[in-house]
Amino acid sequence: MSAECSDDPEGIRAAGSAGRAAAPGAAPRLTGAGADGARGRGPVVAALMLGMALAALDGTIVSTAVPQIVGDLGGFSVFSWLFSGYLLAVTVTLPVYGKLSDTFGRKPVLLAGIVLFLLGSLLCAGAWNMAALIAFRVVQGLGGGALQGTVQTIAADLYPLKERPRIQARLSTVWAVSAVAGPAIGGLLASYAHWRWIFLINLPVGAVALWLIARHLREPSRTRPAARPRVDWPGALAIFATGTLLLTALVQGGIAWPWLSSPSLALFGGSAVLLAVVVVVERRAAEPIIPGWVWRRRTIAAVNLALGALGLVMVAPTVFLPTYAQSVLGLGPITAGFVLSVMTLSWPVSAALSNHVYNRIGFRLTAITGISLSALILLAFPLLPFPGEPWQPALIMLLLGAALGLFQLPLIVGVQSTVGWSERGTTTASVLFCRQVGQSIGAALFGAVANGVLASRLGSSGDLDSVAHALADPSSLTAGAAEQLRRAVDAAVDYVYMGAAAAAGVALLVLVFVAPRRFPVIADKPED
């Protein structure tokens, strides 16, 4: 019998017991002030959920207020940078915050991130034009990078291995609730108050999170190094510049300018040059932001690649399904949002139950099962009838969420369990960074695929925006033209889902051929 088919395939029970032991050699755990166990962790967990809510609500709550924002500030031609600028800042700062949290501790990094996010929110609420609002959204993103990476890392620090699905399921629930509640809250504030309140509402939530973290989070004592820790600021700057150029090329390519135009070629060329600079700088740095072991260790490299592929997979439902629901099924925006939101309902439930699976068959086989099911479910989407009923794509999204819950959480919990405290922040940040980059690549790649199919079916160049505008105004189209347009959108989204299934296949190949058969789970070592 193979190691992965044993009752304890990854050494999970042993590692969990070691993590809970009270002996001097036990792994250090973040704790709550003045209490032990679950009650001591409660205020910190509440703070983590509030911090995650700040980041999770940010995108969905802003999207529904865009018409009011544009009507007040102008700048319709560049409003997409409200989202792109935030995404860029979050993505390129993830590795930096991960390394800083390993060097100086989680608490100061998280506190600084919350303060920066709230400062950005306050500035956004006072923005006087679109350029200022975009700049302040970038400030928000600089804080959001600390929130996303450090919250996930602290969650792993708080709980021993066997209990980590509990906190991860709670964080997943925050994302699920945010996906459903965000658009409604944003619409209500924009309609009955003012769009500036969608940023001001962050202030009391963030203030409570700040107070809980400052009051209750206690980090393990560690022996201070003989020399003062050195921060690799040249590496951080090089990574920031590389990520900014690359993601700008991916986000704006095919939208603001053609893919083969001078701006695109310049940005891709510049990012390639800067990537070479990053490699040189990081090799020479005493404490690199992205250390070489992140890619030399098979487990971490495999999880990075697999979750990068997950980023591509997620583009199909999150970006293209709402357009499909409105344009092909004829649903309104709110109903179309609910077709997508069912995925966020099954995902945290599946994630919470995944420990019962990986405790039996291991992290790798559980993730392989999840991504294999995901590929089959994605391939079922093109088989839906035209135009079909809303419950049909909703059912597919429900199943897809359950399958992806089996895929993502075991990989995150597993990879966090292969490193000690001093490496967990860097490891977690690298995983989240690869997923974010995968989403940016997927948006660019599948956007090109969709536009290509539309152009082929319609015999003209176009994009999903122009299609949506045309379908929103039936009086401008004949019945035949509207039907042709709907079928073109249906075909375009079918091809996108097939592309997402191919990305799931790539993740499957990575897990089969790159990931080790058994994750090298370790018990946390004391840092003092």
Tab-separated table of N, CA and C in Angstrom, residues 178-283:
chain	number	residue	atom	x	y	z
A	178	SER	N	-19.301	38.210	0.761
A	178	SER	CA	-18.935	39.463	0.098
A	178	SER	C	-19.367	39.464	-1.356
A	179	ALA	N	-19.241	38.314	-2.017
A	179	ALA	CA	-19.630	38.230	-3.420
A	179	ALA	C	-21.116	38.491	-3.606
A	180	VAL	N	-21.924	38.062	-2.623
A	180	VAL	CA	-23.370	38.250	-2.712
A	180	VAL	C	-23.789	39.623	-2.194
A	181	ALA	N	-23.211	40.021	-1.041
A	181	ALA	CA	-23.645	41.247	-0.375
A	181	ALA	C	-23.015	42.504	-0.965
A	182	GLY	N	-21.790	42.390	-1.506
A	182	GLY	CA	-21.081	43.562	-2.000
A	182	GLY	C	-21.858	44.380	-3.016
A	183	PRO	N	-22.329	43.758	-4.105
A	183	PRO	CA	-23.083	44.545	-5.099
A	183	PRO	C	-24.333	45.195	-4.515
A	184	ALA	N	-25.023	44.480	-3.619
A	184	ALA	CA	-26.242	45.046	-3.028
A	184	ALA	C	-25.917	46.249	-2.147
A	185	ILE	N	-24.875	46.120	-1.318
A	185	ILE	CA	-24.483	47.232	-0.442
A	185	ILE	C	-24.033	48.427	-1.272
A	186	GLY	N	-23.213	48.163	-2.295
A	186	GLY	CA	-22.740	49.247	-3.149
A	186	GLY	C	-23.883	49.957	-3.848
A	187	GLY	N	-24.856	49.184	-4.345
A	187	GLY	CA	-25.988	49.784	-5.023
A	187	GLY	C	-26.844	50.613	-4.086
A	188	LEU	N	-27.066	50.101	-2.883
A	188	LEU	CA	-27.877	50.835	-1.908
A	188	LEU	C	-27.208	52.150	-1.507
A	189	LEU	N	-25.894	52.099	-1.226
A	189	LEU	CA	-25.197	53.313	-0.811
A	189	LEU	C	-25.161	54.340	-1.936
A	190	ALA	N	-24.923	53.850	-3.170
A	190	ALA	CA	-24.853	54.774	-4.303
A	190	ALA	C	-26.223	55.387	-4.605
A	191	SER	N	-27.281	54.608	-4.385
A	191	SER	CA	-28.622	55.080	-4.745
A	191	SER	C	-29.246	55.965	-3.667
A	192	TYR	N	-29.037	55.605	-2.395
A	192	TYR	CA	-29.766	56.280	-1.323
A	192	TYR	C	-28.884	57.150	-0.433
A	193	ALA	N	-27.583	57.050	-0.572
A	193	ALA	CA	-26.683	57.930	0.186
A	193	ALA	C	-25.794	58.665	-0.804
A	194	HIS	N	-24.557	58.238	-0.944
A	194	HIS	CA	-23.630	58.812	-1.920
A	194	HIS	C	-22.533	57.787	-2.154
A	195	TRP	N	-21.983	57.774	-3.377
A	195	TRP	CA	-20.966	56.769	-3.679
A	195	TRP	C	-19.757	56.885	-2.761
A	196	ARG	N	-19.498	58.047	-2.182
A	196	ARG	CA	-18.336	58.191	-1.292
A	196	ARG	C	-18.464	57.324	-0.039
A	197	TRP	N	-19.682	56.954	0.326
A	197	TRP	CA	-19.886	56.119	1.500
A	197	TRP	C	-19.392	54.696	1.301
A	198	ILE	N	-19.237	54.255	0.050
A	198	ILE	CA	-18.715	52.903	-0.150
A	198	ILE	C	-17.256	52.812	0.304
A	199	PHE	N	-16.566	53.936	0.399
A	199	PHE	CA	-15.213	53.963	0.950
A	199	PHE	C	-15.220	54.307	2.434
A	200	LEU	N	-16.108	55.203	2.844
A	200	LEU	CA	-16.163	55.581	4.252
A	200	LEU	C	-16.609	54.433	5.144
A	201	ILE	N	-17.397	53.493	4.594
A	201	ILE	CA	-17.876	52.373	5.390
A	201	ILE	C	-16.727	51.479	5.842
A	202	ASN	N	-15.587	51.556	5.138
A	202	ASN	CA	-14.413	50.769	5.539
A	202	ASN	C	-13.830	51.234	6.870
A	203	LEU	N	-14.019	52.502	7.210
A	203	LEU	CA	-13.332	53.066	8.368
A	203	LEU	C	-13.753	52.419	9.692
A	204	PRO	N	-15.047	52.319	10.011
A	204	PRO	CA	-15.388	51.655	11.282
A	204	PRO	C	-15.026	50.180	11.298
A	205	VAL	N	-15.198	49.490	10.169
A	205	VAL	CA	-14.837	48.069	10.110
A	205	VAL	C	-13.338	47.894	10.349
A	206	GLY	N	-12.540	48.692	9.666
A	206	GLY	CA	-11.096	48.610	9.830
A	206	GLY	C	-10.639	49.009	11.217
A	207	ALA	N	-11.330	49.989	11.822
A	207	ALA	CA	-10.952	50.432	13.169
A	207	ALA	C	-11.152	49.311	14.184
A	208	VAL	N	-12.243	48.569	14.051
A	208	VAL	CA	-12.474	47.437	14.952
A	208	VAL	C	-11.406	46.369	14.752
A	209	ALA	N	-11.079	46.072	13.483
A	209	ALA	CA	-10.035	45.086	13.206
A	209	ALA	C	-8.697	45.525	13.790
A	210	LEU	N	-8.374	46.808	13.644
A	210	LEU	CA	-7.127	47.334	14.211
A	210	LEU	C	-7.077	47.130	15.716
A	211	TRP	N	-8.168	47.480	16.386
A	211	TRP	CA	-8.196	47.381	17.839
A	211	TRP	C	-8.053	45.925	18.293
A	212	LEU	N	-8.746	45.010	17.630
A	212	LEU	CA	-8.682	43.601	18.009
A	212	LEU	C	-7.279	43.031	17.806
A	213	ILE	N	-6.647	43.386	16.688
A	213	ILE	CA	-5.299	42.881	16.433
A	213	ILE	C	-4.313	43.453	17.453
A	214	ALA	N	-4.373	44.766	17.675
A	214	ALA	CA	-3.446	45.401	18.614
A	214	ALA	C	-3.643	44.878	20.033
A	215	ARG	N	-4.885	44.604	20.389
A	215	ARG	CA	-5.196	44.208	21.769
A	215	ARG	C	-4.964	42.735	22.029
A	216	HIS	N	-5.273	41.863	21.050
A	216	HIS	CA	-5.338	40.432	21.330
A	216	HIS	C	-4.272	39.580	20.649
A	217	LEU	N	-3.672	40.037	19.580
A	217	LEU	CA	-2.713	39.179	18.874
A	217	LEU	C	-1.372	39.192	19.600
A	218	ARG	N	-0.896	38.013	19.967
A	218	ARG	CA	0.407	37.860	20.603
A	218	ARG	C	1.240	36.911	19.766
A	219	GLU	N	2.368	37.392	19.273
A	219	GLU	CA	3.240	36.558	18.460
A	219	GLU	C	4.223	35.812	19.345
A	220	PRO	N	4.722	34.664	18.862
A	220	PRO	CA	5.687	33.904	19.651
A	220	PRO	C	6.981	34.683	19.820
A	221	SER	N	7.580	34.566	21.010
A	221	SER	CA	8.864	35.223	21.241
A	221	SER	C	9.944	34.505	20.449
A	222	ARG	N	10.821	35.281	19.857
A	222	ARG	CA	11.911	34.718	19.056
A	222	ARG	C	13.212	35.373	19.469
A	223	THR	N	14.282	34.613	19.357
A	223	THR	CA	15.596	35.150	19.673
A	223	THR	C	15.956	36.223	18.658
A	224	ARG	N	16.304	37.386	19.154
A	224	ARG	CA	16.668	38.459	18.245
A	224	ARG	C	18.000	38.139	17.564
A	225	PRO	N	18.088	38.323	16.255
A	225	PRO	CA	19.346	38.054	15.571
A	225	PRO	C	20.433	39.008	16.031
A	226	ALA	N	21.681	38.529	15.916
A	226	ALA	CA	22.815	39.355	16.333
A	226	ALA	C	22.877	40.637	15.523
A	227	ALA	N	22.620	40.526	14.221
A	227	ALA	CA	22.630	41.703	13.354
A	227	ALA	C	21.199	42.108	13.031
A	228	ARG	N	20.997	43.385	12.806
A	228	ARG	CA	19.676	43.889	12.457
A	228	ARG	C	19.237	43.302	11.116
A	229	PRO	N	17.986	42.810	11.024
A	229	PRO	CA	17.517	42.246	9.753
A	229	PRO	C	17.642	43.247	8.615
A	230	ARG	N	18.095	42.748	7.482
A	230	ARG	CA	18.288	43.610	6.309
A	230	ARG	C	17.144	43.382	5.339
A	231	VAL	N	16.511	44.453	4.945
A	231	VAL	CA	15.400	44.384	3.999
A	231	VAL	C	15.942	44.573	2.585
A	232	ASP	N	15.544	43.702	1.709
A	232	ASP	CA	16.009	43.743	0.317
A	232	ASP	C	15.171	44.766	-0.463
A	233	TRP	N	15.416	46.047	-0.191
A	233	TRP	CA	14.647	47.088	-0.872
A	233	TRP	C	14.917	47.146	-2.372
A	234	PRO	N	16.157	46.958	-2.854
A	234	PRO	CA	16.342	46.910	-4.317
A	234	PRO	C	15.527	45.795	-4.967
A	235	GLY	N	15.486	44.615	-4.319
A	235	GLY	CA	14.678	43.526	-4.856
A	235	GLY	C	13.204	43.851	-4.840
A	236	ALA	N	12.739	44.464	-3.737
A	236	ALA	CA	11.328	44.839	-3.653
A	236	ALA	C	10.955	45.821	-4.757
A	237	LEU	N	11.822	46.819	-4.992
A	237	LEU	CA	11.552	47.810	-6.035
A	237	LEU	C	11.558	47.158	-7.418
A	238	ALA	N	12.509	46.255	-7.647
A	238	ALA	CA	12.586	45.585	-8.946
A	238	ALA	C	11.352	44.705	-9.184
A	239	ILE	N	10.906	43.993	-8.143
A	239	ILE	CA	9.713	43.150	-8.274
A	239	ILE	C	8.486	44.013	-8.530
A	240	PHE	N	8.385	45.123	-7.807
A	240	PHE	CA	7.250	46.027	-7.990
A	240	PHE	C	7.211	46.565	-9.417
A	241	ALA	N	8.366	46.984	-9.932
A	241	ALA	CA	8.424	47.539	-11.291
A	241	ALA	C	8.109	46.465	-12.337
A	242	THR	N	8.654	45.261	-12.142
A	242	THR	CA	8.393	44.176	-13.093
A	242	THR	C	6.913	43.819	-13.115
A	243	GLY	N	6.338	43.633	-11.943
A	243	GLY	CA	4.925	43.285	-11.870
A	243	GLY	C	4.027	44.364	-12.441
A	244	THR	N	4.387	45.621	-12.203
A	244	THR	CA	3.579	46.726	-12.711
A	244	THR	C	3.565	46.741	-14.238
A	245	LEU	N	4.734	46.595	-14.851
A	245	LEU	CA	4.794	46.597	-16.325
A	245	LEU	C	4.057	45.395	-16.908
A	246	LEU	N	4.305	44.201	-16.329
A	246	LEU	CA	3.695	42.992	-16.879
A	246	LEU	C	2.177	43.027	-16.744
A	247	LEU	N	1.679	43.361	-15.556
A	247	LEU	CA	0.240	43.362	-15.351
A	247	LEU	C	-0.451	44.490	-16.114
A	248	THR	N	0.222	45.617	-16.274
A	248	THR	CA	-0.347	46.684	-17.105
A	248	THR	C	-0.496	46.210	-18.544
A	249	ALA	N	0.510	45.498	-19.047
A	249	ALA	CA	0.428	44.963	-20.409
A	249	ALA	C	-0.722	43.971	-20.538
A	250	LEU	N	-0.901	43.117	-19.524
A	250	LEU	CA	-1.956	42.111	-19.586
A	250	LEU	C	-3.343	42.723	-19.409
A	251	VAL	N	-3.460	43.689	-18.511
A	251	VAL	CA	-4.767	44.289	-18.230
A	251	VAL	C	-5.238	45.185	-19.366
A	252	GLN	N	-4.316	45.960	-19.950
A	252	GLN	CA	-4.704	46.956	-20.955
A	252	GLN	C	-4.574	46.454	-22.387
A	253	GLY	N	-3.795	45.397	-22.594
A	253	GLY	CA	-3.619	44.870	-23.949
A	253	GLY	C	-4.934	44.401	-24.547
A	254	GLY	N	-5.178	44.772	-25.792
A	254	GLY	CA	-6.424	44.405	-26.457
A	254	GLY	C	-7.602	45.273	-26.070
A	255	ILE	N	-7.402	46.188	-25.106
A	255	ILE	CA	-8.481	47.088	-24.674
A	255	ILE	C	-8.087	48.535	-24.954
A	256	ALA	N	-7.022	48.978	-24.294
A	256	ALA	CA	-6.564	50.351	-24.513
A	256	ALA	C	-5.756	50.476	-25.798
A	257	TRP	N	-5.129	49.371	-26.204
A	257	TRP	CA	-4.336	49.356	-27.441
A	257	TRP	C	-4.257	47.925	-27.960
A	258	PRO	N	-3.970	47.724	-29.249
A	258	PRO	CA	-3.872	46.360	-29.804
A	258	PRO	C	-2.703	45.597	-29.189
A	259	TRP	N	-2.809	44.254	-29.221
A	259	TRP	CA	-1.779	43.421	-28.614
A	259	TRP	C	-0.416	43.604	-29.260
A	260	LEU	N	-0.374	43.798	-30.566
A	260	LEU	CA	0.909	43.899	-31.265
A	260	LEU	C	1.326	45.350	-31.499
A	261	SER	N	0.729	46.261	-30.747
A	261	SER	CA	1.070	47.673	-30.903
A	261	SER	C	2.357	47.990	-30.138
A	262	SER	N	2.864	49.178	-30.368
A	262	SER	CA	4.094	49.615	-29.693
A	262	SER	C	3.977	49.622	-28.174
A	263	PRO	N	2.855	50.119	-27.582
A	263	PRO	CA	2.765	50.079	-26.117
A	263	PRO	C	2.837	48.673	-25.542
A	264	SER	N	2.138	47.718	-26.177
A	264	SER	CA	2.174	46.348	-25.668
A	264	SER	C	3.576	45.757	-25.773
A	265	LEU	N	4.201	45.910	-26.929
A	265	LEU	CA	5.539	45.348	-27.119
A	265	LEU	C	6.531	45.996	-26.164
A	266	ALA	N	6.398	47.299	-25.941
A	266	ALA	CA	7.309	47.995	-25.029
A	266	ALA	C	7.140	47.498	-23.600
A	267	LEU	N	5.878	47.309	-23.181
A	267	LEU	CA	5.630	46.852	-21.817
A	267	LEU	C	6.112	45.419	-21.604
A	268	PHE	N	5.822	44.538	-22.558
A	268	PHE	CA	6.290	43.156	-22.428
A	268	PHE	C	7.817	43.082	-22.477
A	269	GLY	N	8.410	43.864	-23.375
A	269	GLY	CA	9.872	43.881	-23.451
A	269	GLY	C	10.500	44.427	-22.179
A	270	GLY	N	9.919	45.520	-21.658
A	270	GLY	CA	10.434	46.099	-20.424
A	270	GLY	C	10.294	45.162	-19.243
A	271	SER	N	9.170	44.435	-19.170
A	271	SER	CA	8.982	43.492	-18.066
A	271	SER	C	9.970	42.329	-18.156
A	272	ALA	N	10.304	41.902	-19.386
A	272	ALA	CA	11.294	40.830	-19.544
A	272	ALA	C	12.674	41.284	-19.067
A	273	VAL	N	13.042	42.516	-19.422
A	273	VAL	CA	14.336	43.054	-18.980
A	273	VAL	C	14.365	43.175	-17.462
A	274	LEU	N	13.286	43.692	-16.889
A	274	LEU	CA	13.243	43.856	-15.433
A	274	LEU	C	13.219	42.507	-14.714
A	275	LEU	N	12.620	41.503	-15.345
A	275	LEU	CA	12.636	40.174	-14.740
A	275	LEU	C	14.063	39.652	-14.617
A	276	ALA	N	14.864	39.895	-15.654
A	276	ALA	CA	16.276	39.508	-15.578
A	276	ALA	C	16.991	40.274	-14.463
A	277	VAL	N	16.624	41.543	-14.305
A	277	VAL	CA	17.214	42.338	-13.220
A	277	VAL	C	16.824	41.756	-11.860
A	278	VAL	N	15.558	41.338	-11.724
A	278	VAL	CA	15.100	40.743	-10.464
A	278	VAL	C	15.928	39.512	-10.126
A	279	VAL	N	16.160	38.653	-11.119
A	279	VAL	CA	16.934	37.427	-10.884
A	279	VAL	C	18.337	37.771	-10.385
A	280	VAL	N	18.980	38.748	-11.033
A	280	VAL	CA	20.335	39.138	-10.632
A	280	VAL	C	20.341	39.724	-9.226
A	281	VAL	N	19.411	40.641	-8.959
A	281	VAL	CA	19.371	41.298	-7.646
A	281	VAL	C	19.074	40.295	-6.542
A	282	GLU	N	18.112	39.387	-6.782
A	282	GLU	CA	17.727	38.427	-5.751
A	282	GLU	C	18.829	37.414	-5.472
A	283	ARG	N	19.604	37.060	-6.476
A	283	ARG	CA	20.712	36.128	-6.252
A	283	ARG	C	21.800	36.744	-5.385
